[in-house]
Short mmCIF file of C-alpha atoms in Angstrom, two decimals:
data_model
loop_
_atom_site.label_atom_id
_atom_site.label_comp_id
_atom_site.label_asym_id
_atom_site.label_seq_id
_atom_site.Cartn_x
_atom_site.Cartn_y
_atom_site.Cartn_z
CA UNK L 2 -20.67 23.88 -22.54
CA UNK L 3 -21.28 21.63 -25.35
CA UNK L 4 -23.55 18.83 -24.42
CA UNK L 5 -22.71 15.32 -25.03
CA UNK L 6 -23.70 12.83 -27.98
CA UNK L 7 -27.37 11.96 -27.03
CA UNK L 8 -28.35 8.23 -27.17
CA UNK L 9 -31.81 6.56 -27.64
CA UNK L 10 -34.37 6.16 -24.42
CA UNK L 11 -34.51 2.18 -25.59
CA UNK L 12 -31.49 0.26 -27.19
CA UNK L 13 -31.99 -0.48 -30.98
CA UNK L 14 -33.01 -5.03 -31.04
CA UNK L 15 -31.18 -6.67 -33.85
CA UNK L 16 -31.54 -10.22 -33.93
CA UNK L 17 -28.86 -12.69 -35.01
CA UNK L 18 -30.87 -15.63 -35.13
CA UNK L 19 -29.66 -18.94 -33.40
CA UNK L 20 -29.67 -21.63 -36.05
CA UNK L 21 -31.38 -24.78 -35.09
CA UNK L 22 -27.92 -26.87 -35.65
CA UNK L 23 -26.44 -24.82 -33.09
CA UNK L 24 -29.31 -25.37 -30.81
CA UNK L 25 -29.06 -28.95 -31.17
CA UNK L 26 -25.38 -29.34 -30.59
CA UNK L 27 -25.77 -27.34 -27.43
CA UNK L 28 -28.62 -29.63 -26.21
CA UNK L 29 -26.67 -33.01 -26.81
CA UNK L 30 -23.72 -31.44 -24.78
CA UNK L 31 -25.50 -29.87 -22.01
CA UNK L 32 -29.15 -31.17 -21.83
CA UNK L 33 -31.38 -30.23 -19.14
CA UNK L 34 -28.85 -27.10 -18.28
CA UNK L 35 -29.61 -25.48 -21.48
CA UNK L 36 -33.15 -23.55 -21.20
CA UNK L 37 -35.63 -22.29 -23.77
CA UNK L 38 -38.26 -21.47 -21.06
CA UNK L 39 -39.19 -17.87 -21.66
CA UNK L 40 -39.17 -16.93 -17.65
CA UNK L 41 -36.03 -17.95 -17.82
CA UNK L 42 -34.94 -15.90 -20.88
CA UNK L 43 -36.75 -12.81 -19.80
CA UNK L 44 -34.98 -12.96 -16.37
CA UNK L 45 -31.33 -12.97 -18.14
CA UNK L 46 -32.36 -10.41 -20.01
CA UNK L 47 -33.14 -7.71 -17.82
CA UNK L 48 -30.96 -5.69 -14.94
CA UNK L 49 -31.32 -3.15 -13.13
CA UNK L 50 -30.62 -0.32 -15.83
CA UNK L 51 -33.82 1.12 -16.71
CA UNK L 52 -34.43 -0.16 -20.05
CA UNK L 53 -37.00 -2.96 -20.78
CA UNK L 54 -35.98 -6.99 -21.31
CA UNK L 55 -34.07 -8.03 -24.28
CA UNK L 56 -33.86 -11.79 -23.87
CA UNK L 57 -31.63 -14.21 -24.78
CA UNK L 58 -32.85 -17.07 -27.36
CA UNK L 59 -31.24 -19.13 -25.08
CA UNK L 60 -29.40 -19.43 -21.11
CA UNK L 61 -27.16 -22.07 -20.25
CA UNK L 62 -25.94 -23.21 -17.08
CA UNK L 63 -22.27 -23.27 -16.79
CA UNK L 64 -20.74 -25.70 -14.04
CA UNK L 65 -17.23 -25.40 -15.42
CA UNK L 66 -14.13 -23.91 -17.23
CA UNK L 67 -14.75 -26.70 -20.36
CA UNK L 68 -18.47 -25.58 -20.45
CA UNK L 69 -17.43 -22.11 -21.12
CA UNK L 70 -15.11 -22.62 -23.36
CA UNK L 71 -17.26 -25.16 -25.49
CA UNK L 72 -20.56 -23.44 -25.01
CA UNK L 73 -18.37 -20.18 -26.78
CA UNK L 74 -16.80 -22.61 -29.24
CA UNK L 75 -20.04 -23.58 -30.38
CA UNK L 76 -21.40 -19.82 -30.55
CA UNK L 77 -18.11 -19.15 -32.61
CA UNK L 78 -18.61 -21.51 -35.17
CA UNK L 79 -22.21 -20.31 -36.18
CA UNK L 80 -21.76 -16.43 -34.95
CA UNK L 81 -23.99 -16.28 -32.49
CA UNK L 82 -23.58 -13.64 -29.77
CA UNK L 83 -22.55 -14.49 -26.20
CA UNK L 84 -23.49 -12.66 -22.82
CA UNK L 85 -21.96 -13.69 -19.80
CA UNK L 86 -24.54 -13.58 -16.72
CA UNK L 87 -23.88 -13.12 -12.82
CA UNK L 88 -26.48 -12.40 -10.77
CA UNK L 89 -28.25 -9.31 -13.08
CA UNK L 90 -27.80 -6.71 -10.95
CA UNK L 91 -25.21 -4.08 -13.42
CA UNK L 92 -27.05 -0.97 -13.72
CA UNK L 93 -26.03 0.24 -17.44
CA UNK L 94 -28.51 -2.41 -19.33
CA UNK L 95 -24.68 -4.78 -20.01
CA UNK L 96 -27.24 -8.14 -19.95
CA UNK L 97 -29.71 -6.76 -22.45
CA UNK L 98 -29.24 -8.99 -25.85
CA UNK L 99 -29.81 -6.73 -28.06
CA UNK L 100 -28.53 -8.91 -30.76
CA UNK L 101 -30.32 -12.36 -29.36
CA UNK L 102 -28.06 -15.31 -28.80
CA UNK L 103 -26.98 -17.32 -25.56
CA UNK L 104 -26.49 -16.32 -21.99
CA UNK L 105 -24.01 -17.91 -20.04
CA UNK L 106 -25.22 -17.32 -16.25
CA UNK L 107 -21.92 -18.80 -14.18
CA UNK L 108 -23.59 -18.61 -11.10
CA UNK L 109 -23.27 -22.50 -10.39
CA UNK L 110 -19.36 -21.48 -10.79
CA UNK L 111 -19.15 -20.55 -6.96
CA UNK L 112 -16.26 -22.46 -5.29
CA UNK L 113 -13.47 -20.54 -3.72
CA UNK L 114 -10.25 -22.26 -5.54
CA UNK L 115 -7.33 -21.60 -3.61
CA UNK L 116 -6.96 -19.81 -0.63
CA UNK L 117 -3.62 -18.18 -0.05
CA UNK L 118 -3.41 -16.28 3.76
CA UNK L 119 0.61 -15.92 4.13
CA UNK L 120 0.13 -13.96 0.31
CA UNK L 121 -2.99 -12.10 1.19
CA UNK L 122 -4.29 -13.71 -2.10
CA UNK L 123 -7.78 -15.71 -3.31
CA UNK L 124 -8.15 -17.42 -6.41
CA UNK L 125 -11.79 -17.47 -7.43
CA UNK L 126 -14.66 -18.90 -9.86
CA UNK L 127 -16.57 -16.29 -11.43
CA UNK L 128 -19.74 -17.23 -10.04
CA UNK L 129 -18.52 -16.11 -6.24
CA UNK L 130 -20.40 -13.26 -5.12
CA UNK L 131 -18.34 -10.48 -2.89
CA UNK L 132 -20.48 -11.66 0.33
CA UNK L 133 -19.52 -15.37 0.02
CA UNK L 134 -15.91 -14.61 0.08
CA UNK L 135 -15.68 -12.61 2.77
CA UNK L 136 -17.94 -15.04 4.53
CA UNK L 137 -15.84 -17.98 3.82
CA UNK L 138 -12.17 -16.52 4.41
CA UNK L 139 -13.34 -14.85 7.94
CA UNK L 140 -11.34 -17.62 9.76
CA UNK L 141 -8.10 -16.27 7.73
CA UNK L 142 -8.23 -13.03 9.59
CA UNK L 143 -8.35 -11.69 5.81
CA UNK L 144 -11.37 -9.90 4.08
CA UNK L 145 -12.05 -8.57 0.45
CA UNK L 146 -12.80 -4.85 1.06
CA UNK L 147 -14.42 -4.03 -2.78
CA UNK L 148 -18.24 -3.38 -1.97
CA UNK L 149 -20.54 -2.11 -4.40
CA UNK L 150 -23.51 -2.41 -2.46
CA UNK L 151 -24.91 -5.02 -4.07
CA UNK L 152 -23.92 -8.70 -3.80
CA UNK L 153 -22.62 -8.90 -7.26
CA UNK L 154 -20.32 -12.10 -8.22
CA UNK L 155 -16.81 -11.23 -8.45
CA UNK L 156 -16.75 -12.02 -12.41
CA UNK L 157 -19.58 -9.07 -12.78
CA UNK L 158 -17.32 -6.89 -10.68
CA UNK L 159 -13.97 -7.42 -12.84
CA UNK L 160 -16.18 -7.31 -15.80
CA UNK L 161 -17.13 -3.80 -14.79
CA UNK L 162 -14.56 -2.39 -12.92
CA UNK L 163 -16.21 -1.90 -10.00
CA UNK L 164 -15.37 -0.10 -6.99
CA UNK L 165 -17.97 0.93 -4.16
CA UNK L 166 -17.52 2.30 -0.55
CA UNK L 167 -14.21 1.19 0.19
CA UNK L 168 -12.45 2.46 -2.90
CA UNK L 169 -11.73 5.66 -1.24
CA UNK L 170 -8.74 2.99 0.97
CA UNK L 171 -8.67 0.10 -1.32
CA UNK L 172 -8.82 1.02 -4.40
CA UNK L 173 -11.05 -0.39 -7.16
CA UNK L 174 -10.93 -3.98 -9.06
CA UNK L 175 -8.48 -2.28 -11.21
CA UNK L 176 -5.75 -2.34 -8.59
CA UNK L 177 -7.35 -5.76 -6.71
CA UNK L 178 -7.35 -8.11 -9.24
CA UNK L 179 -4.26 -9.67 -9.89
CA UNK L 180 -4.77 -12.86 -12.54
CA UNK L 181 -7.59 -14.06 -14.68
CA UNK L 182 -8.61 -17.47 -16.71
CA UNK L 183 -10.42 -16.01 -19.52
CA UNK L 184 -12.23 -17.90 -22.52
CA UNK L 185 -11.57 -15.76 -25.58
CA UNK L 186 -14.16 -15.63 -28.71
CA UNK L 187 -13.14 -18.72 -30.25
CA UNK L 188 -13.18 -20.92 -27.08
CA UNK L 189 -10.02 -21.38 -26.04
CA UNK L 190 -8.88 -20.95 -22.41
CA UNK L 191 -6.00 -18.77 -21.62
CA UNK L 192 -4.13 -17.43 -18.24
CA UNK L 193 -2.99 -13.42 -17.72
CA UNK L 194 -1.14 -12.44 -14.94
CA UNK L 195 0.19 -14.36 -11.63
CA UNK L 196 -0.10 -14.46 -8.40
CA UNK L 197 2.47 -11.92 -7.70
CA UNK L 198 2.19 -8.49 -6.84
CA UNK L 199 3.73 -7.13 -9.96
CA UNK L 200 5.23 -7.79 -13.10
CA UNK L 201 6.83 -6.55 -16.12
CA UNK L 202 5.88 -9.37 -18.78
CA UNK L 203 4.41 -8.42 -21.54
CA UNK L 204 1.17 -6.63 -22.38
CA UNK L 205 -1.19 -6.09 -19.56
CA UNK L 206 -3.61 -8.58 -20.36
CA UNK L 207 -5.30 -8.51 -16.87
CA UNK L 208 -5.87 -4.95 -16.89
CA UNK L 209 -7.07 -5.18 -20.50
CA UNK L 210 -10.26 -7.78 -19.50
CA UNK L 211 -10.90 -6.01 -16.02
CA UNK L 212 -13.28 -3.42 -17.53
CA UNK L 213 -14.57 -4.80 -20.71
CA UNK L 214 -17.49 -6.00 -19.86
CA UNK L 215 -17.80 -9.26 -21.33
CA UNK L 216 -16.65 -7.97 -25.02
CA UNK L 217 -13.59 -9.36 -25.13
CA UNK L 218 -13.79 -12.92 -23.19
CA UNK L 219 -15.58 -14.57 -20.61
CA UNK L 220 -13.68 -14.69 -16.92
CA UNK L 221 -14.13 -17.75 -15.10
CA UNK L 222 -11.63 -17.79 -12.55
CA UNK L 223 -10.06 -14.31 -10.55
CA UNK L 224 -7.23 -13.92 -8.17
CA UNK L 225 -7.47 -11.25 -5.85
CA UNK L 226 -5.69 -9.38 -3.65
CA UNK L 227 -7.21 -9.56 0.24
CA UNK L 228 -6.21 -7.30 3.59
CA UNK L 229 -6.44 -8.27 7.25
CA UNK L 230 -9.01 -7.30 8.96
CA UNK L 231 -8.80 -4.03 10.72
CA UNK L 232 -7.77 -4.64 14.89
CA UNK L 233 -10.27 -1.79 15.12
CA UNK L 234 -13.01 -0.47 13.34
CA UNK L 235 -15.36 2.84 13.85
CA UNK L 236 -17.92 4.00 11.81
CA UNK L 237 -19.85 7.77 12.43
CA UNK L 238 -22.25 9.91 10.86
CA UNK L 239 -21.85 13.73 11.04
CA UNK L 240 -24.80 16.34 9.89
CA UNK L 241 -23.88 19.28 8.05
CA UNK L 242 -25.68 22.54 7.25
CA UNK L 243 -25.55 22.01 3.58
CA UNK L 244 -24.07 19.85 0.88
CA UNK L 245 -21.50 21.87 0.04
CA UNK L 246 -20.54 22.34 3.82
CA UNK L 247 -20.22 18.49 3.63
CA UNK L 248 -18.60 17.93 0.60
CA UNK L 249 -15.73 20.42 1.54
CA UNK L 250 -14.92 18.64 4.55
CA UNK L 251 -14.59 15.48 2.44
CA UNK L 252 -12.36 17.38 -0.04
CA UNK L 253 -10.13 18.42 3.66
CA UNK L 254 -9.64 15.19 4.84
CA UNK L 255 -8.49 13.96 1.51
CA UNK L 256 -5.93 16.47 1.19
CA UNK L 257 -4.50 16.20 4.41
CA UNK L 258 -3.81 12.45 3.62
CA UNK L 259 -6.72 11.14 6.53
CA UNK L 260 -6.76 7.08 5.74
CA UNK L 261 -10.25 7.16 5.84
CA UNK L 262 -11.64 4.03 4.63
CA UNK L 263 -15.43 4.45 3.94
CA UNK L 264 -17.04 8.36 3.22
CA UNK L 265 -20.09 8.62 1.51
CA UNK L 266 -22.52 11.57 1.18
CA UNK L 267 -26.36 10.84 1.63
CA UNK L 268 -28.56 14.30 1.28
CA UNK L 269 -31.30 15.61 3.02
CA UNK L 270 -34.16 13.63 0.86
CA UNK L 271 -32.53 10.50 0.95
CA UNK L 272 -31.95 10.19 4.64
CA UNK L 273 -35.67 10.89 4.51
CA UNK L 274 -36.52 7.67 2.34
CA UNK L 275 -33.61 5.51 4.05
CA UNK L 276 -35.81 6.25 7.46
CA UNK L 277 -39.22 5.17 6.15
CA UNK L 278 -37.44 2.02 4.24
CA UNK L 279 -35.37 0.43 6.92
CA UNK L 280 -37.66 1.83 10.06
CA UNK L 281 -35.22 4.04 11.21
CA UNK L 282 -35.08 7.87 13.20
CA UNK L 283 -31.32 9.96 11.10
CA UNK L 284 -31.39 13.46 11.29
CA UNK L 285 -33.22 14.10 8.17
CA UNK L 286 -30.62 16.72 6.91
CA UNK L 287 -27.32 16.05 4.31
CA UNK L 288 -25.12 13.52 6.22
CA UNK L 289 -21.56 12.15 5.68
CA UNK L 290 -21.55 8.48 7.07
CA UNK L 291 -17.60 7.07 7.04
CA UNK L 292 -15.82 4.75 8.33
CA UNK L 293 -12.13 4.34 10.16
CA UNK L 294 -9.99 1.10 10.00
CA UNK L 295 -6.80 0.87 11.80
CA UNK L 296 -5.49 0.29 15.39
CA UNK L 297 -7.80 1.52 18.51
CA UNK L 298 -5.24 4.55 18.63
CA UNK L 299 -4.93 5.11 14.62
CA UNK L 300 -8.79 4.94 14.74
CA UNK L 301 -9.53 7.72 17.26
CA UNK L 302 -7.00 9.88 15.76
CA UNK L 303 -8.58 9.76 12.15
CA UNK L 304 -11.80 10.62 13.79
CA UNK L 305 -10.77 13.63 15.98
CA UNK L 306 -8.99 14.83 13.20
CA UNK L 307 -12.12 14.30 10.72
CA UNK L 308 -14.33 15.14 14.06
CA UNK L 309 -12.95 18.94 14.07
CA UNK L 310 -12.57 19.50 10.09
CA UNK L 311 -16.23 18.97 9.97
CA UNK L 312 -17.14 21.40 12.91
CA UNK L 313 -15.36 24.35 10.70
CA UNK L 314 -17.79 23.17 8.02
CA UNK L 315 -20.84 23.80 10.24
CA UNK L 316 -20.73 19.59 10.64
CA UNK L 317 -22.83 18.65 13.74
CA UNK L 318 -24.41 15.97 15.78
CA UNK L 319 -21.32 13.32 15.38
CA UNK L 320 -22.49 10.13 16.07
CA UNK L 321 -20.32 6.91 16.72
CA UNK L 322 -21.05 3.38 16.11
CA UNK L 323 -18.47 1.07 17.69
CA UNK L 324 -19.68 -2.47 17.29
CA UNK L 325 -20.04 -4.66 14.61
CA UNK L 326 -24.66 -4.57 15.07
CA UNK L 327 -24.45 -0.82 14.61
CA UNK L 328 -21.84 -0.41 11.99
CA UNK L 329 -24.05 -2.96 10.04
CA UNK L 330 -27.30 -1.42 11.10
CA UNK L 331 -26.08 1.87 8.98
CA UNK L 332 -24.49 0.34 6.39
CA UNK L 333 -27.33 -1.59 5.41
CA UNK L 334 -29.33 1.58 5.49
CA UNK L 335 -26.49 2.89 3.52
CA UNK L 336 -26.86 0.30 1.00
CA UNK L 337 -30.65 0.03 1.19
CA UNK L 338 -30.86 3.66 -0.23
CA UNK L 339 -31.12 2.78 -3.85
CA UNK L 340 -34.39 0.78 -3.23
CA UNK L 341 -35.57 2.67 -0.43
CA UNK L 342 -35.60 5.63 -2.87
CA UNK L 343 -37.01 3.20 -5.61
CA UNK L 344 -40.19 2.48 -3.10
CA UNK L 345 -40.89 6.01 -2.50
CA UNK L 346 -42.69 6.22 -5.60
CA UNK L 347 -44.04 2.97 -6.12
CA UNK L 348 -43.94 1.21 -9.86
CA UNK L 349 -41.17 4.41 -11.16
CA UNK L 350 -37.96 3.22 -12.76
CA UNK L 351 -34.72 5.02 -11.54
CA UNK L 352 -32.42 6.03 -14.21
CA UNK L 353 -28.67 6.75 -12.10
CA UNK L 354 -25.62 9.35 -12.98
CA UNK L 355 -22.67 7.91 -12.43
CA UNK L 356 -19.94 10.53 -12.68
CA UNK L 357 -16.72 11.21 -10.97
CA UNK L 358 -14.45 14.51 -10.89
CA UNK L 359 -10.90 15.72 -9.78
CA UNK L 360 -11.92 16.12 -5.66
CA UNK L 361 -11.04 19.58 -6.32
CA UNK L 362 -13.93 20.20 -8.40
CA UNK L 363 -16.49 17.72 -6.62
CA UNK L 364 -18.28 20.46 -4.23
CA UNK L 365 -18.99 23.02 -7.58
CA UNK L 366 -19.99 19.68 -9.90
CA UNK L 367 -22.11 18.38 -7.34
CA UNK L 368 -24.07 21.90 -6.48
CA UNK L 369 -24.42 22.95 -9.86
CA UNK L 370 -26.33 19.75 -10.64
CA UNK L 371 -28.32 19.82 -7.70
CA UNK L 372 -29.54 23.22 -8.57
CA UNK L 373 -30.10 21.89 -12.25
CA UNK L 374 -31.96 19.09 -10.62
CA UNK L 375 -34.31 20.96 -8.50
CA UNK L 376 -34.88 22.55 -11.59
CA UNK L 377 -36.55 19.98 -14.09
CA UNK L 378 -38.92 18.89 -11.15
CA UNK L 379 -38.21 14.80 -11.39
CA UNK L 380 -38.43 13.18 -7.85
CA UNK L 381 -34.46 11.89 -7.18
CA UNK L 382 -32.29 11.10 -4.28
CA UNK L 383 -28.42 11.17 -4.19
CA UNK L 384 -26.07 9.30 -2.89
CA UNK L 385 -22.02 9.74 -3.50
CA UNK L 386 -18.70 7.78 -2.84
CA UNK L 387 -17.62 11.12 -1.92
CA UNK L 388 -13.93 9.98 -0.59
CA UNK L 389 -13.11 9.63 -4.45
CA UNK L 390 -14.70 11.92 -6.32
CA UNK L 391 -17.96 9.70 -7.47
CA UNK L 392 -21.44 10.15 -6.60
CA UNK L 393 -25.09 9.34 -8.32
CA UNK L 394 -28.12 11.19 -8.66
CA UNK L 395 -30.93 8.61 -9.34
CA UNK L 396 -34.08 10.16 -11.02
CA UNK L 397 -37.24 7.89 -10.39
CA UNK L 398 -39.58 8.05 -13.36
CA UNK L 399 -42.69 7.20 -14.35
CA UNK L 400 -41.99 4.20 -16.81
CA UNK L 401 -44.89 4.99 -19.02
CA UNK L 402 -44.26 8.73 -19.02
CA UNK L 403 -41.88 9.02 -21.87
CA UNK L 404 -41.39 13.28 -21.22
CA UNK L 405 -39.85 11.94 -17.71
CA UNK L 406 -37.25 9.68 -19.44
CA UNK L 407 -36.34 12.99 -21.49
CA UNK L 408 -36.00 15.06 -19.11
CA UNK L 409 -34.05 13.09 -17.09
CA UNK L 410 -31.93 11.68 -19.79
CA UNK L 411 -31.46 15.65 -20.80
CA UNK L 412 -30.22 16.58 -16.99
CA UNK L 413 -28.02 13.58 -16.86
CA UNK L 414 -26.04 15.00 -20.43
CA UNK L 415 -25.37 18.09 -19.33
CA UNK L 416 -24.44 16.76 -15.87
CA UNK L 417 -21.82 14.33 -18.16
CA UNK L 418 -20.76 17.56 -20.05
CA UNK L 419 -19.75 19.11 -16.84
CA UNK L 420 -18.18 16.11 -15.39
CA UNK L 421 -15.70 16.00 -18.58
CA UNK L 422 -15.03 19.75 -18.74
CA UNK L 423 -13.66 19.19 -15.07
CA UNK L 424 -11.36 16.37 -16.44
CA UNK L 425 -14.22 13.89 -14.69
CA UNK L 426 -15.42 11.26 -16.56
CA UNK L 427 -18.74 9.83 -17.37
CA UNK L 428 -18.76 6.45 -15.27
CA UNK L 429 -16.94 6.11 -12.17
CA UNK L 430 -17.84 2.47 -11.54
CA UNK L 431 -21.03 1.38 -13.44
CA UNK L 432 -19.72 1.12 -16.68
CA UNK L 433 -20.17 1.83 -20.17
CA UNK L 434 -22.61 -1.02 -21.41
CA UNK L 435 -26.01 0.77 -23.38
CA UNK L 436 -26.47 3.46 -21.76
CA UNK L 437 -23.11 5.50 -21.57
CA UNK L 438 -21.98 4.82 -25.12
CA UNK L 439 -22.46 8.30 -26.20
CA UNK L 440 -20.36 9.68 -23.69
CA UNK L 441 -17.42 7.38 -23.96
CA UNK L 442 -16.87 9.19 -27.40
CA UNK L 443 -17.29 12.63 -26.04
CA UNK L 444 -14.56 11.62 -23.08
CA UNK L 445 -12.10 9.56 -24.75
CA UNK L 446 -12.26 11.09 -28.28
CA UNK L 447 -12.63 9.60 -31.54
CA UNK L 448 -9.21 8.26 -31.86
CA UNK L 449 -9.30 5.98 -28.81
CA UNK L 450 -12.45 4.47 -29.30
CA UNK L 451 -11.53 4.15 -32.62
CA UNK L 452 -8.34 1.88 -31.01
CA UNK L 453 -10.73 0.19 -28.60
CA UNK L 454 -12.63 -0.60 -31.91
CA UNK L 455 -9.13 -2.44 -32.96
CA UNK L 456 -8.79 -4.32 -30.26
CA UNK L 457 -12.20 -5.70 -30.14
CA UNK L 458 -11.98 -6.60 -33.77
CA UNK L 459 -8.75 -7.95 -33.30
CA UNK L 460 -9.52 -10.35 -30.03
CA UNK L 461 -13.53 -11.31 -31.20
CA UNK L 462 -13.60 -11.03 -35.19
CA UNK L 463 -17.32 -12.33 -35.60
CA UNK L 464 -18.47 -9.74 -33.11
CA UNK L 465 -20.01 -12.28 -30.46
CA UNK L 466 -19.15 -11.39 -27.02
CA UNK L 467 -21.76 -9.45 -25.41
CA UNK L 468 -22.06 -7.15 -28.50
CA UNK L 469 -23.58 -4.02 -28.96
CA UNK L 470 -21.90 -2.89 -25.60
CA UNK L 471 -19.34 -0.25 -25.40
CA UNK L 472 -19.39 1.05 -28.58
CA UNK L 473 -21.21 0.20 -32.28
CA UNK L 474 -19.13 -2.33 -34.04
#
């Protein structure tokens, strides 16, 4: 097994300065909404990857489409790099500016545009988070199923391609995002796809944004696809004798074509921080926790049928939770696991895997890392979107203890290299940003990065949007 192209513990900072003419024209159009203050630089210039700040020289608050695109006009004309901001929370160090220059945080770009029920569609600023939608269109009967966990704005999500517990049903933002207002590199505004379901015109365009984390333009406005609400909804969590035992049943129920909307795998150790975070009493042993959408009928059926897969798989202990206060109660747990893990060892940084296999191979990739785990002797907990094939081990390290970055960094390559060697890749949903750069080149081969390369040249020729991401220029 070859092991991947290793990549620095901390990005490489390379300055492109910020002239002061460029400063100045940026103050006379925006004023006050253009800040210098270092708390506020240091804050968009730091995520939840764990590498430490690189701030911009500069953040400005964007309360339209025309601010973009003049804010990147500006930053065109004296080649100053660009980073589009949400709400910080990507995990692969995409907001670091490596290379100085201006953030553009679009949070104050929050309004829902359009709502369309009788086309199941939402048009979107980029500034929306996933929580405010589906808060606001609840009196549609219609919901937007992508959840990542966090409350991430819905330009951060396309950015990244994100995906999350749902995926397994709905898909990712690949398939859910139907049209885009993008501001290219030189500031102009420009429109991909429609509000249509599909379409033959042209390149992709759409498809070619959704994913490039803000190298290639800056979305301000999304259209997305939405789905009624479920008539019925039941959520359970089933123990299981091992993880193997657990991830085997998953691997049944996908095969057999079970419509399961939600299945994620939470092991032994986790559960264990998850009950001393959010105060509660799981069965501190591994644990599949899903969820079934559907009619009343549909949704009983999916669970008896998931209900006896599991008991040939040793699964135990089912437990059901019918109403909206107890679905919630474990998916907040659910979600909480990240930082109730993070809190177990107070002041450590956790460094996450993010790799997804065929669901064939997801029981042997998943074991054989565990045991490799266990082996180098870093507290971790894992978590896994199971349902499709992605899961995370998160190592929590000592931030001044550079051995434990190594080590863990070390695991997490040869847990790529298997990944790959099972026709997995390296990132199921976080992204490529810093920290997976590397590994794009050992999955997708010289030759297509070196087309990626084209494109990015092609569609940002000064190299300012959110550079340094991806891949060297």
């Amino acid at each position: 097994m070859n092991a991947p192209h290793s990549h620095d513990w901390q990005p490489a900072i390379r300055p492109r300065p910020m002239p002061a003419a460029m400063r100045e024209q940026l103050q006379q159009r925006f004023g006050s909404r253009l800040s210098t203050a270092q708390a506020v630089r240091d804050q968009h210039g730091r995520d939840e990857s764990p590498y430490d700040t690189a701030a911009p020289e500069a953040v400005l608050f964007c309360e339209s489409n025309e601010d973009v695109a003049a804010a990147v006009a500006i930053a065109h004309e004296h080649a100053v790099p660009v980073i589009p901001f949400g709400v910080g929370s990507s995990l692969e160090g995409h907001l670091l500016a490596v290379q100085g220059g201006l953030s553009l945080d679009l949070s104050r770009m929050n309004r829902i545009l359009s709502l369309n029920p009788e086309d199941l569609t939402v048009t979107v600023q980029a500034g929306v988070t996933r929580m405010q939608l589906n808060n606001e269109i609840r009196h549609s009967g219609l919901f937007f199923p992508i959840d990542p966990g966090a409350d991430a704005t819905l330009g951060g999500m396309s950015a990244t391609r994100a995906s999350g517990t749902n995926a397994v049903r709905y898909g990712t933002m690949r398939e859910n995002v139907l049209a885009l207002t993008v501001v290219t590199a030189s500031g102009e505004l420009v429109h991909t796809g429609t509000r249509a379901r599909k379409s033959s015109a042209g390149y992709d365009l759409t498809r070619l944004f959704v994913g490039s984390e803000g190298t290639l333009g800056v979305m301000t406005e999304i259209t997305l696809k939405l789905y009624p609400l479920p008539e019925a909804v039941l959520a359970a969590i089933c123990h299981f004798p091992s993880i193997a035992a657990a991830v085997d049943t998953t691997i049944g129920l996908i095969q057999m074509g079970v419509p399961i909307a939600r299945c994620e795998l939470i092991d032994a150790r986790t559960v264990g921080m998850v009950n001393r975070h959010n105060k509660l009493d799981l069965r501190e042993q591994d644990m599949l926790l899903m969820e079934f959408h559907g009619s009343p009928a549909s949704v009983r059926e999916q669970a008896e049928t998931v209900q006896a897969l599991a008991a040939e798989n040793g699964g135990e202990s089912f437990e059901w939770a019918e109403t909206p206060e107890e679905r919630t109660r474990l998916w907040t747990a659910r979600h909480h696991a990240y930082f109730a893990a993070v809190q177990s060892r107070p002041g450590c940084r956790a460094i996450s895997t993010d790799t997804c296999v065929p669901i064939s191979r997801l029981a042997e990739c998943i074991v054989d890392t565990v045991a490799d785990v266990d082996a180098c002797g870093l507290p971790y907990f894992l978590v896994g979107h199971v349902g499709d094939g992605n899961f995370h081990i998160g190592f929590l390290i000592d931030p001044d203890s550079p051995d434990e970055g190594r080590i863990a960094e070390q695991v997490n390559r040869t847990l790529v290299a298997r990944a790959l060697q099972m026709a997995g890749t390296c990132t199921g949903e976080h992204g490529i940003g810093l920290h997976k750069m590397g590994f794009l080149l050992d999955e997708a081969g010289p030759g297509a990065v070196a087309l990626m390369r084209q494109i990015k040249h092609a569609l940002d020729p000064k190299n300012i949007m959110n550079p340094g991401k991806i891949f060297a220029w």
